[in-house]
mmCIF file of C-alpha atoms in Angstrom:
data_model
loop_
_atom_site.group_PDB
_atom_site.id
_atom_site.type_symbol
_atom_site.label_atom_id
_atom_site.label_comp_id
_atom_site.label_asym_id
_atom_site.label_seq_id
_atom_site.Cartn_x
_atom_site.Cartn_y
_atom_site.Cartn_z
ATOM 1 C CA GLY A 1 140.113 146.617 100.837
ATOM 2 C CA ALA A 2 136.960 146.322 98.772
ATOM 3 C CA GLY A 3 134.138 148.700 99.443
ATOM 4 C CA VAL A 4 130.408 148.148 99.125
ATOM 5 C CA SER A 5 129.521 146.871 95.683
ATOM 6 C CA GLN A 6 126.154 146.916 93.967
ATOM 7 C CA THR A 7 124.977 145.116 90.878
ATOM 8 C CA PRO A 8 123.832 145.887 88.319
ATOM 9 C CA SER A 9 125.020 149.464 88.015
ATOM 10 C CA ASN A 10 122.139 150.211 85.684
ATOM 11 C CA LYS A 11 118.846 148.411 85.199
ATOM 12 C CA VAL A 12 116.188 149.278 82.655
ATOM 13 C CA THR A 13 112.905 147.448 82.897
ATOM 14 C CA GLU A 14 109.343 147.750 81.732
ATOM 15 C CA LYS A 15 106.388 148.705 83.872
ATOM 16 C CA GLY A 16 104.972 145.669 85.626
ATOM 17 C CA LYS A 17 108.167 143.622 85.604
ATOM 18 C CA TYR A 18 110.022 142.182 88.594
ATOM 19 C CA VAL A 19 113.567 143.312 89.448
ATOM 20 C CA GLU A 20 116.246 142.292 91.910
ATOM 21 C CA LEU A 21 119.051 144.575 93.034
ATOM 22 C CA ARG A 22 122.074 143.129 94.797
ATOM 23 C CA CYS A 23 124.335 144.584 97.477
ATOM 24 C CA ASP A 24 127.652 143.136 98.658
ATOM 25 C CA PRO A 25 128.623 144.886 101.908
ATOM 26 C CA ILE A 26 132.107 145.309 103.280
ATOM 27 C CA SER A 27 133.286 142.010 104.728
ATOM 28 C CA GLY A 28 132.492 141.741 108.417
ATOM 29 C CA HIS A 29 129.960 144.565 108.475
ATOM 30 C CA THR A 30 126.864 143.374 110.289
ATOM 31 C CA ALA A 31 124.581 146.331 109.541
ATOM 32 C CA LEU A 32 123.245 146.881 106.020
ATOM 33 C CA TYR A 33 120.986 149.662 104.798
ATOM 34 C CA TRP A 34 119.001 150.322 101.641
ATOM 35 C CA TYR A 35 118.116 153.830 100.500
ATOM 36 C CA ARG A 36 116.691 155.233 97.304
ATOM 37 C CA GLN A 37 117.471 158.600 95.821
ATOM 38 C CA SER A 38 115.419 160.547 93.319
ATOM 39 C CA LEU A 39 117.003 163.235 91.197
ATOM 40 C CA GLY A 40 117.836 166.361 93.177
ATOM 41 C CA GLN A 41 116.888 164.871 96.533
ATOM 42 C CA GLY A 42 118.758 163.301 99.405
ATOM 43 C CA PRO A 43 118.722 159.545 99.983
ATOM 44 C CA GLU A 44 115.484 158.173 101.449
ATOM 45 C CA PHE A 45 115.691 155.291 103.920
ATOM 46 C CA LEU A 46 114.044 152.017 102.950
ATOM 47 C CA ILE A 47 115.191 149.198 105.252
ATOM 48 C CA TYR A 48 117.956 148.295 107.675
ATOM 49 C CA PHE A 49 119.334 144.864 108.560
ATOM 50 C CA GLN A 50 121.313 143.921 111.622
ATOM 51 C CA GLY A 51 122.673 140.501 110.696
ATOM 52 C CA THR A 52 120.029 138.453 108.908
ATOM 53 C CA GLY A 53 116.997 140.195 110.320
ATOM 54 C CA ALA A 54 115.336 143.419 109.274
ATOM 55 C CA ALA A 55 115.702 145.722 112.270
ATOM 56 C CA ASP A 56 113.701 148.533 110.663
ATOM 57 C CA ASP A 57 111.648 148.277 107.476
ATOM 58 C CA SER A 58 109.601 151.389 108.077
ATOM 59 C CA GLY A 59 110.827 153.048 104.900
ATOM 60 C CA LEU A 60 109.562 150.445 102.444
ATOM 61 C CA PRO A 61 106.874 152.329 100.500
ATOM 62 C CA ASN A 62 104.476 149.406 99.978
ATOM 63 C CA ASP A 63 104.295 145.629 99.773
ATOM 64 C CA ARG A 64 105.792 145.557 96.272
ATOM 65 C CA PHE A 65 109.172 146.153 97.926
ATOM 66 C CA PHE A 66 110.929 143.403 99.834
ATOM 67 C CA ALA A 67 114.514 142.808 100.909
ATOM 68 C CA VAL A 68 116.371 139.794 102.214
ATOM 69 C CA ARG A 69 119.748 139.058 103.716
ATOM 70 C CA PRO A 70 119.653 135.301 104.322
ATOM 71 C CA GLU A 71 123.249 134.731 105.443
ATOM 72 C CA GLY A 72 123.948 138.084 107.009
ATOM 73 C CA SER A 73 126.156 139.371 104.235
ATOM 74 C CA VAL A 74 124.792 139.862 100.699
ATOM 75 C CA SER A 75 121.386 141.498 100.451
ATOM 76 C CA THR A 76 118.844 141.591 97.639
ATOM 77 C CA LEU A 77 116.194 144.269 97.216
ATOM 78 C CA LYS A 78 113.233 142.928 95.289
ATOM 79 C CA ILE A 79 110.614 145.057 93.576
ATOM 80 C CA GLN A 80 107.483 143.452 92.150
ATOM 81 C CA ARG A 81 105.193 144.944 89.504
ATOM 82 C CA THR A 82 107.487 147.889 88.946
ATOM 83 C CA GLU A 83 105.985 151.310 88.332
ATOM 84 C CA ARG A 84 107.486 154.344 86.619
ATOM 85 C CA GLY A 85 107.628 156.069 89.995
ATOM 86 C CA ASP A 86 110.088 153.436 91.205
ATOM 87 C CA SER A 87 112.734 154.917 88.908
ATOM 88 C CA ALA A 88 115.572 156.133 91.125
ATOM 89 C CA VAL A 89 119.092 155.317 92.262
ATOM 90 C CA TYR A 90 119.013 152.580 94.883
ATOM 91 C CA LEU A 91 121.880 152.912 97.361
ATOM 92 C CA CYS A 92 123.207 150.315 99.741
ATOM 93 C CA ALA A 93 125.373 151.045 102.774
ATOM 94 C CA SER A 94 127.036 148.895 105.410
ATOM 95 C CA SER A 95 128.345 149.628 108.861
ATOM 96 C CA PRO A 96 130.347 147.679 111.439
ATOM 97 C CA ARG A 97 128.601 146.722 114.655
ATOM 98 C CA THR A 98 130.786 148.643 117.051
ATOM 99 C CA SER A 99 130.029 151.211 119.656
ATOM 100 C CA GLY A 100 131.263 154.731 119.900
ATOM 101 C CA ARG A 101 132.905 156.578 117.110
ATOM 102 C CA TYR A 102 133.191 153.955 114.395
ATOM 103 C CA ASN A 103 129.611 153.865 113.257
ATOM 104 C CA GLU A 104 129.730 155.606 109.924
ATOM 105 C CA GLN A 105 127.907 154.116 106.984
ATOM 106 C CA PHE A 106 129.903 153.144 103.904
ATOM 107 C CA PHE A 107 127.877 153.577 100.745
ATOM 108 C CA GLY A 108 128.064 151.741 97.467
ATOM 109 C CA PRO A 109 127.854 153.447 94.070
ATOM 110 C CA GLY A 110 124.179 152.639 93.662
ATOM 111 C CA THR A 111 122.014 150.949 91.056
ATOM 112 C CA ARG A 112 120.186 153.271 88.687
ATOM 113 C CA LEU A 113 116.757 151.763 88.034
ATOM 114 C CA THR A 114 114.712 153.052 85.112
ATOM 115 C CA VAL A 115 111.171 151.816 84.647
ATOM 116 C CA LEU A 116 109.803 152.530 81.182
ATOM 117 C CA ASP B 1 115.766 161.118 114.331
ATOM 118 C CA ALA B 2 115.917 164.877 114.573
ATOM 119 C CA LYS B 3 115.712 166.865 111.365
ATOM 120 C CA THR B 4 118.323 169.271 110.069
ATOM 121 C CA THR B 5 118.160 172.395 107.953
ATOM 122 C CA GLN B 6 120.896 173.490 105.594
ATOM 123 C CA PRO B 7 121.219 176.207 102.965
ATOM 124 C CA THR B 8 120.390 174.949 99.513
ATOM 125 C CA SER B 9 123.608 176.097 97.903
ATOM 126 C CA MET B 10 126.903 177.845 98.591
ATOM 127 C CA ASP B 11 129.897 178.975 96.566
ATOM 128 C CA CYS B 12 133.510 179.033 97.668
ATOM 129 C CA ALA B 13 136.714 180.201 96.003
ATOM 130 C CA GLU B 14 139.357 177.563 95.444
ATOM 131 C CA GLY B 15 141.962 177.578 98.214
ATOM 132 C CA ARG B 16 139.682 179.344 100.673
ATOM 133 C CA ALA B 17 137.913 177.793 103.634
ATOM 134 C CA ALA B 18 134.396 176.516 103.025
ATOM 135 C CA ASN B 19 132.108 176.838 106.038
ATOM 136 C CA LEU B 20 128.887 174.858 105.749
ATOM 137 C CA PRO B 21 126.265 175.507 108.433
ATOM 138 C CA CYS B 22 123.616 173.149 109.742
ATOM 139 C CA ASN B 23 120.792 173.684 112.207
ATOM 140 C CA HIS B 24 119.568 170.781 114.327
ATOM 141 C CA SER B 25 117.614 172.481 117.079
ATOM 142 C CA THR B 26 115.686 169.337 118.118
ATOM 143 C CA ILE B 27 118.729 167.107 118.522
ATOM 144 C CA SER B 28 118.508 164.604 121.381
ATOM 145 C CA GLY B 29 121.218 164.033 123.950
ATOM 146 C CA ASN B 30 122.262 160.684 122.482
ATOM 147 C CA GLU B 31 122.356 161.832 118.864
ATOM 148 C CA TYR B 32 125.563 162.563 117.035
ATOM 149 C CA VAL B 33 126.033 165.018 114.173
ATOM 150 C CA TYR B 34 127.291 163.300 111.018
ATOM 151 C CA TRP B 35 128.403 164.882 107.771
ATOM 152 C CA TYR B 36 128.480 163.124 104.422
ATOM 153 C CA ARG B 37 129.112 164.393 100.936
ATOM 154 C CA GLN B 38 128.014 163.111 97.576
ATOM 155 C CA ILE B 39 129.921 163.800 94.429
ATOM 156 C CA HIS B 40 127.916 163.536 91.236
ATOM 157 C CA SER B 41 126.957 159.955 90.337
ATOM 158 C CA GLN B 42 128.599 158.441 93.413
ATOM 159 C CA GLY B 43 127.276 157.195 96.726
ATOM 160 C CA PRO B 44 127.524 159.435 99.801
ATOM 161 C CA GLN B 45 130.932 159.489 101.488
ATOM 162 C CA TYR B 46 131.410 159.829 105.225
ATOM 163 C CA ILE B 47 133.343 162.939 106.277
ATOM 164 C CA ILE B 48 133.221 163.353 110.036
ATOM 165 C CA HIS B 49 130.976 163.097 113.059
ATOM 166 C CA GLY B 50 130.849 164.374 116.624
ATOM 167 C CA LEU B 51 128.739 164.538 119.756
ATOM 168 C CA LYS B 52 129.561 167.793 121.501
ATOM 169 C CA ASN B 53 133.269 168.432 121.193
ATOM 170 C CA ASN B 54 134.841 169.888 118.097
ATOM 171 C CA GLU B 55 136.371 167.253 115.844
ATOM 172 C CA THR B 56 139.061 167.324 113.180
ATOM 173 C CA ASN B 57 140.291 164.729 110.739
ATOM 174 C CA GLU B 58 142.230 164.720 107.501
ATOM 175 C CA MET B 59 139.195 165.843 105.524
ATOM 176 C CA ALA B 60 137.532 168.507 107.630
ATOM 177 C CA SER B 61 136.758 170.071 110.974
ATOM 178 C CA LEU B 62 133.412 170.001 112.751
ATOM 179 C CA ILE B 63 132.422 172.777 115.112
ATOM 180 C CA ILE B 64 129.376 172.076 117.298
ATOM 181 C CA THR B 65 127.838 174.875 119.342
ATOM 182 C CA GLU B 66 127.691 174.490 123.100
ATOM 183 C CA ASP B 67 123.911 174.021 123.058
ATOM 184 C CA ARG B 68 124.335 171.486 120.199
ATOM 185 C CA LYS B 69 121.588 173.122 118.194
ATOM 186 C CA SER B 70 123.834 173.895 115.256
ATOM 187 C CA SER B 71 127.137 172.938 113.721
ATOM 188 C CA THR B 72 129.535 174.003 110.997
ATOM 189 C CA LEU B 73 131.592 171.812 108.715
ATOM 190 C CA ILE B 74 134.845 173.454 107.697
ATOM 191 C CA LEU B 75 136.878 172.453 104.664
ATOM 192 C CA PRO B 76 140.055 174.448 105.371
ATOM 193 C CA HIS B 77 141.396 174.746 101.822
ATOM 194 C CA ALA B 78 138.672 173.939 99.332
ATOM 195 C CA THR B 79 139.640 172.433 95.993
ATOM 196 C CA LEU B 80 137.606 171.960 92.827
ATOM 197 C CA ARG B 81 137.193 168.300 93.780
ATOM 198 C CA ASP B 82 135.293 169.357 96.892
ATOM 199 C CA THR B 83 132.370 170.421 94.704
ATOM 200 C CA ALA B 84 129.569 168.155 95.934
ATOM 201 C CA VAL B 85 126.315 167.977 97.877
ATOM 202 C CA TYR B 86 127.000 168.023 101.626
ATOM 203 C CA TYR B 87 124.532 166.390 103.998
ATOM 204 C CA CYS B 88 124.259 167.056 107.720
ATOM 205 C CA ILE B 89 122.514 164.268 109.650
ATOM 206 C CA VAL B 90 121.766 163.666 113.296
ATOM 207 C CA ARG B 91 121.721 160.052 114.301
ATOM 208 C CA VAL B 92 122.109 157.779 117.281
ATOM 209 C CA ALA B 93 125.526 156.112 117.269
ATOM 210 C CA GLY B 94 126.621 152.960 118.999
ATOM 211 C CA THR B 95 125.672 149.336 118.530
ATOM 212 C CA ASN B 96 122.002 150.067 117.923
ATOM 213 C CA ALA B 97 122.439 152.889 115.467
ATOM 214 C CA GLY B 98 119.817 152.789 112.780
ATOM 215 C CA LYS B 99 118.891 154.698 109.696
ATOM 216 C CA SER B 100 120.161 158.076 108.598
ATOM 217 C CA THR B 101 117.545 160.661 107.694
ATOM 218 C CA PHE B 102 118.920 162.787 104.879
ATOM 219 C CA GLY B 103 117.565 166.165 103.881
ATOM 220 C CA ASP B 104 118.366 167.713 100.539
ATOM 221 C CA GLY B 105 121.800 168.962 101.642
ATOM 222 C CA THR B 106 123.891 171.934 100.568
ATOM 223 C CA THR B 107 125.309 172.019 97.069
ATOM 224 C CA LEU B 108 128.810 173.446 97.429
ATOM 225 C CA THR B 109 130.410 174.780 94.280
ATOM 226 C CA VAL B 110 134.121 175.517 94.478
ATOM 227 C CA LYS B 111 135.134 178.032 91.841
ATOM 228 C CA PRO B 112 138.596 178.680 90.407
#
């Protein structure tokens, strides 16, 4: 079956512009996570959805970052007034809402954002 | 979530076992140990997880110490394609599982 997909795979934008990054989770997965990863570092948590609602947005760095998941499947990460420091790979992961062992996160390939 | 510490890098000869250690001395009773790996330019890939018993699947084995303060991921017969960054994470499982807190992982290089 299809895995987590993210579009675009690469995005180049200019400082100050607005960008949207899209994540299509695995069908039926209720949990969805956004992370960002800078070169040479591990992924850094941004926000986590359980269904349509943000269960934990403690990782969003400031109010320029916002994410939505209006129908409980596809999610969009929105970044306003982009800065060069926002350049990173943005990773999305999904997870089924089940107890016990089957709680691993399935990651997409990421969107590489470059802010010039 | 509890934090983990891992060596920055390790080498392993092709065909030999790769043993990757992880310390998680502040792990809570309801936290599992998860291992992921990330091959260059790809998203992290789940490998295995466990609570307190040793676990084995088709990819690897996970050995957790009795006090749960450390664990070892074992790749029994490493291949060149196992070259990757390996992340050890401790995380609550179950229906209310939340974020994963990644460190910088161990870069494993498998050499011919």
